[in-house]
Coordinates of N, CA and C in Angstrom, one line a residue:
M5 N -1.2 -222.6 -89.5 CA -1.0 -221.1 -89.2 C -2.3 -220.7 -88.6
K6 N -3.0 -220.9 -89.5 CA -4.7 -220.7 -89.2 C -5.4 -221.5 -87.8
Q7 N -5.1 -222.5 -87.7 CA -5.8 -223.0 -86.9 C -4.8 -222.8 -85.0
V8 N -3.5 -221.5 -85.1 CA -3.1 -221.6 -84.1 C -3.8 -220.2 -83.8
I9 N -4.2 -219.7 -84.9 CA -4.8 -218.0 -84.6 C -6.4 -218.3 -84.6
L10 N -6.7 -219.3 -84.8 CA -8.2 -219.1 -84.6 C -8.6 -220.5 -82.7
A11 N -7.5 -220.6 -82.4 CA -7.3 -221.3 -81.4 C -7.2 -220.4 -80.1
S12 N -6.3 -219.7 -80.5 CA -5.5 -218.2 -79.5 C -7.2 -217.1 -79.6
A13 N -7.7 -217.1 -80.4 CA -8.6 -216.1 -80.6 C -10.0 -216.6 -79.9
A14 N -10.4 -218.3 -80.1 CA -11.5 -218.8 -79.2 C -11.1 -218.2 -77.8
T15 N -10.0 -219.0 -77.1 CA -9.4 -218.3 -75.8 C -9.6 -217.2 -75.4
V16 N -9.0 -216.3 -76.6 CA -9.7 -215.1 -75.4 C -11.0 -215.1 -75.4
F17 N -12.0 -215.2 -76.4 CA -12.9 -215.2 -76.4 C -13.7 -215.9 -75.0
L18 N -13.0 -217.2 -74.8 CA -14.1 -217.6 -74.0 C -13.8 -217.7 -72.3
T19 N -12.7 -216.7 -72.4 CA -12.2 -216.3 -71.3 C -12.5 -214.8 -70.8
L20 N -12.9 -213.9 -71.7 CA -13.8 -212.6 -72.0 C -15.2 -212.8 -71.7
A21 N -15.9 -213.8 -71.7 CA -17.2 -214.2 -71.6 C -17.9 -214.2 -70.8
P22 N -17.5 -214.6 -69.8 CA -18.8 -214.7 -68.4 C -18.4 -213.4 -67.8
P23 N -17.7 -212.5 -68.3 CA -18.0 -211.2 -66.9 C -18.7 -210.6 -68.4
A24 N -18.8 -210.9 -69.2 CA -19.7 -209.8 -70.0 C -21.4 -210.1 -69.7
F25 N -21.2 -211.6 -69.6 CA -22.5 -212.4 -69.1 C -23.0 -211.8 -67.6
A26 N -22.1 -211.6 -66.9 CA -22.6 -211.2 -65.3 C -22.8 -209.9 -65.4
D27 N -22.4 -209.2 -65.7 CA -22.6 -207.3 -66.4 C -24.7 -208.0 -66.8
E28 N -24.5 -208.4 -68.0 CA -26.2 -208.3 -68.1 C -27.0 -208.6 -67.4
Q29 N -26.1 -209.4 -66.5 CA -27.4 -210.4 -64.9 C -27.4 -208.8 -63.7
K30 N -26.0 -208.2 -63.7 CA -26.6 -207.2 -63.0 C -27.5 -206.9 -63.3
D31 N -27.7 -206.1 -64.7 CA -28.4 -205.1 -65.1 C -29.9 -205.5 -65.4
N32 N -30.1 -206.4 -64.7 CA -31.6 -206.9 -65.1 C -32.2 -206.2 -64.6
P33 N -34.5 -205.9 -65.6 CA -34.9 -204.9 -64.8 C -35.7 -205.4 -63.6
E34 N -35.2 -206.5 -63.5 CA -35.8 -207.0 -61.9 C -34.6 -206.3 -60.9
N35 N -34.2 -206.1 -60.6 CA -32.4 -205.9 -60.1 C -33.0 -204.0 -59.9
L36 N -32.8 -203.7 -61.0 CA -32.7 -202.7 -61.3 C -34.0 -201.9 -60.5
A37 N -35.3 -202.1 -60.7 CA -36.3 -201.6 -59.8 C -36.3 -202.4 -58.6
L38 N -35.9 -203.5 -58.2 CA -35.0 -203.4 -56.6 C -34.6 -202.6 -56.0
Q39 N -33.6 -202.4 -56.5 CA -32.5 -200.9 -56.4 C -32.8 -199.5 -56.4
G40 N -34.2 -199.1 -57.5 CA -34.6 -197.8 -57.0 C -36.1 -198.2 -55.9
I41 N -36.4 -199.1 -55.9 CA -37.2 -198.9 -54.8 C -36.3 -199.1 -53.4
T42 N -35.5 -199.6 -52.9 CA -34.5 -199.4 -52.3 C -34.6 -197.7 -51.9
K43 N -33.7 -197.2 -52.4 CA -33.5 -195.5 -52.6 C -34.8 -194.9 -52.3
L44 N -35.6 -195.4 -52.7 CA -37.5 -194.0 -52.6 C -36.8 -194.6 -51.0
M45 N -37.5 -195.7 -51.1 CA -37.6 -196.2 -49.4 C -36.9 -195.6 -48.6
D46 N -35.8 -195.3 -48.7 CA -34.6 -194.2 -47.9 C -35.0 -192.5 -47.5
A47 N -35.5 -192.6 -49.1 CA -35.8 -190.8 -49.1 C -37.1 -190.8 -48.1
L48 N -37.7 -191.3 -48.4 CA -39.0 -191.7 -47.4 C -39.0 -191.5 -46.3
G49 N -38.4 -192.6 -45.9 CA -37.7 -192.4 -44.5 C -37.3 -191.4 -43.5
A50 N -36.2 -190.9 -44.5 CA -35.5 -189.6 -44.1 C -36.5 -188.4 -44.3
F51 N -37.3 -188.0 -45.1 CA -38.8 -187.1 -45.1 C -39.2 -187.7 -43.6
I52 N -40.3 -188.6 -43.4 CA -41.0 -188.7 -42.3 C -40.4 -188.4 -40.8
G53 N -38.9 -189.2 -41.1 CA -38.8 -188.6 -39.7 C -38.1 -186.8 -39.4
S54 N -38.3 -185.9 -41.0 CA -38.2 -184.4 -40.3 C -39.4 -184.2 -40.3
I55 N -40.7 -184.3 -40.4 CA -41.9 -184.1 -39.7 C -42.0 -183.9 -38.5
P56 N -41.3 -184.2 -37.3 CA -41.5 -184.0 -36.4 C -41.0 -182.8 -35.6
Q57 N -40.0 -182.1 -37.0 CA -39.0 -180.7 -36.8 C -40.1 -179.6 -36.5
Y58 N -41.6 -179.4 -37.3 CA -42.4 -178.7 -37.2 C -43.9 -178.8 -36.5
E59 N -44.5 -177.8 -36.0 CA -45.3 -177.5 -35.2 C -46.8 -177.5 -36.3
A60 N -47.8 -177.4 -35.8 CA -48.7 -177.4 -37.1 C -49.5 -175.9 -37.3
P61 N -49.4 -176.4 -39.2 CA -49.9 -174.7 -39.3 C -50.9 -173.9 -39.3
I62 N -50.2 -172.9 -39.3 CA -51.3 -171.5 -39.0 C -51.7 -170.8 -40.0
M63 N -52.9 -170.4 -40.2 CA -53.7 -169.8 -41.5 C -53.8 -168.0 -40.8
N64 N -53.4 -167.4 -41.4 CA -53.3 -165.9 -41.2 C -54.8 -165.4 -42.0
D65 N -55.3 -164.1 -40.9 CA -56.3 -163.3 -41.5 C -56.5 -163.4 -43.1
N66 N -55.1 -162.5 -43.2 CA -54.8 -162.6 -44.9 C -54.5 -164.4 -45.9
G67 N -54.2 -164.9 -45.1 CA -54.9 -166.1 -46.3 C -52.9 -166.8 -45.9
D68 N -52.0 -165.6 -45.5 CA -50.5 -166.6 -45.3 C -50.6 -167.9 -44.4
I69 N -49.5 -168.9 -44.7 CA -49.9 -170.2 -44.1 C -48.6 -169.5 -43.3
I70 N -48.2 -170.2 -41.8 CA -47.1 -170.0 -41.2 C -46.8 -171.5 -40.6
I71 N -45.5 -172.2 -40.6 CA -45.4 -173.0 -40.0 C -44.5 -173.5 -39.5
R72 N -44.0 -173.5 -37.9 CA -43.4 -173.2 -37.5 C -42.4 -174.1 -36.8
R73 N -41.1 -174.0 -36.5 CA -40.2 -175.2 -36.4 C -40.7 -175.2 -34.9
K74 N -40.2 -176.5 -34.4 CA -40.1 -176.9 -33.2 C -38.7 -176.4 -32.6
H75 N -39.0 -175.3 -31.3 CA -37.4 -175.3 -30.9 C -37.2 -176.3 -29.6
S76 N -36.5 -177.3 -30.0 CA -36.0 -178.2 -28.9 C -34.9 -177.3 -28.1
E77 N -35.7 -177.7 -26.6 CA -34.8 -177.0 -25.3 C -33.0 -177.3 -25.4
K78 N -32.8 -176.4 -25.4 CA -31.1 -176.5 -25.3 C -31.0 -177.1 -24.0
D79 N -29.8 -177.8 -23.7 CA -29.2 -178.7 -23.0 C -28.5 -177.9 -21.8
E80 N -28.5 -177.3 -20.6 CA -27.7 -176.5 -20.1 C -26.2 -176.9 -19.9
T81 N -26.0 -177.9 -20.5 CA -24.3 -178.4 -20.5 C -24.0 -177.5 -22.0
E82 N -24.4 -177.4 -22.8 CA -24.6 -176.6 -24.0 C -23.9 -175.1 -23.6
Q83 N -23.1 -174.3 -24.3 CA -22.6 -173.4 -23.9 C -22.2 -172.5 -25.6
E84 N -22.7 -171.2 -25.5 CA -22.2 -170.7 -26.9 C -21.0 -170.5 -26.8
P85 N -20.5 -170.9 -28.0 CA -19.6 -170.3 -28.4 C -18.6 -168.8 -28.2
K86 N -17.2 -169.4 -27.8 CA -16.5 -167.5 -27.2 C -16.3 -167.4 -29.1
L87 N -16.2 -166.1 -29.5 CA -15.7 -165.4 -30.4 C -14.3 -165.1 -30.0
E88 N -13.5 -165.4 -31.5 CA -12.8 -165.1 -31.4 C -12.1 -163.4 -31.3
E89 N -11.7 -162.7 -30.5 CA -11.4 -161.6 -30.6 C -10.3 -161.4 -31.4
T90 N -10.4 -159.8 -32.2 CA -9.0 -159.7 -33.6 C -8.7 -158.3 -33.1
A91 N -7.6 -157.4 -33.2 CA -6.7 -156.7 -32.6 C -7.0 -155.6 -33.9
T92 N -8.1 -155.8 -34.8 CA -8.3 -154.8 -36.2 C -8.9 -153.5 -35.5

């Protein structure tokens, strides 16, 4: 009876062991560092892409710094949305 329990316990352990080892390999420091650098590069790319939206900073006499957005010319095909009129 003890041999049957021991054999079944060993079988269960061996079938569950490979997924446990796979999790350890996935979370090793090299993979975590690579994932972190990838996320950082994606964020920096989005930041660099947003820079052309602004003009050069202007400093006023009182020390205020003004950074204006560049206004892209609207297409002639774009129209203002019509507001819905209500009867109130």
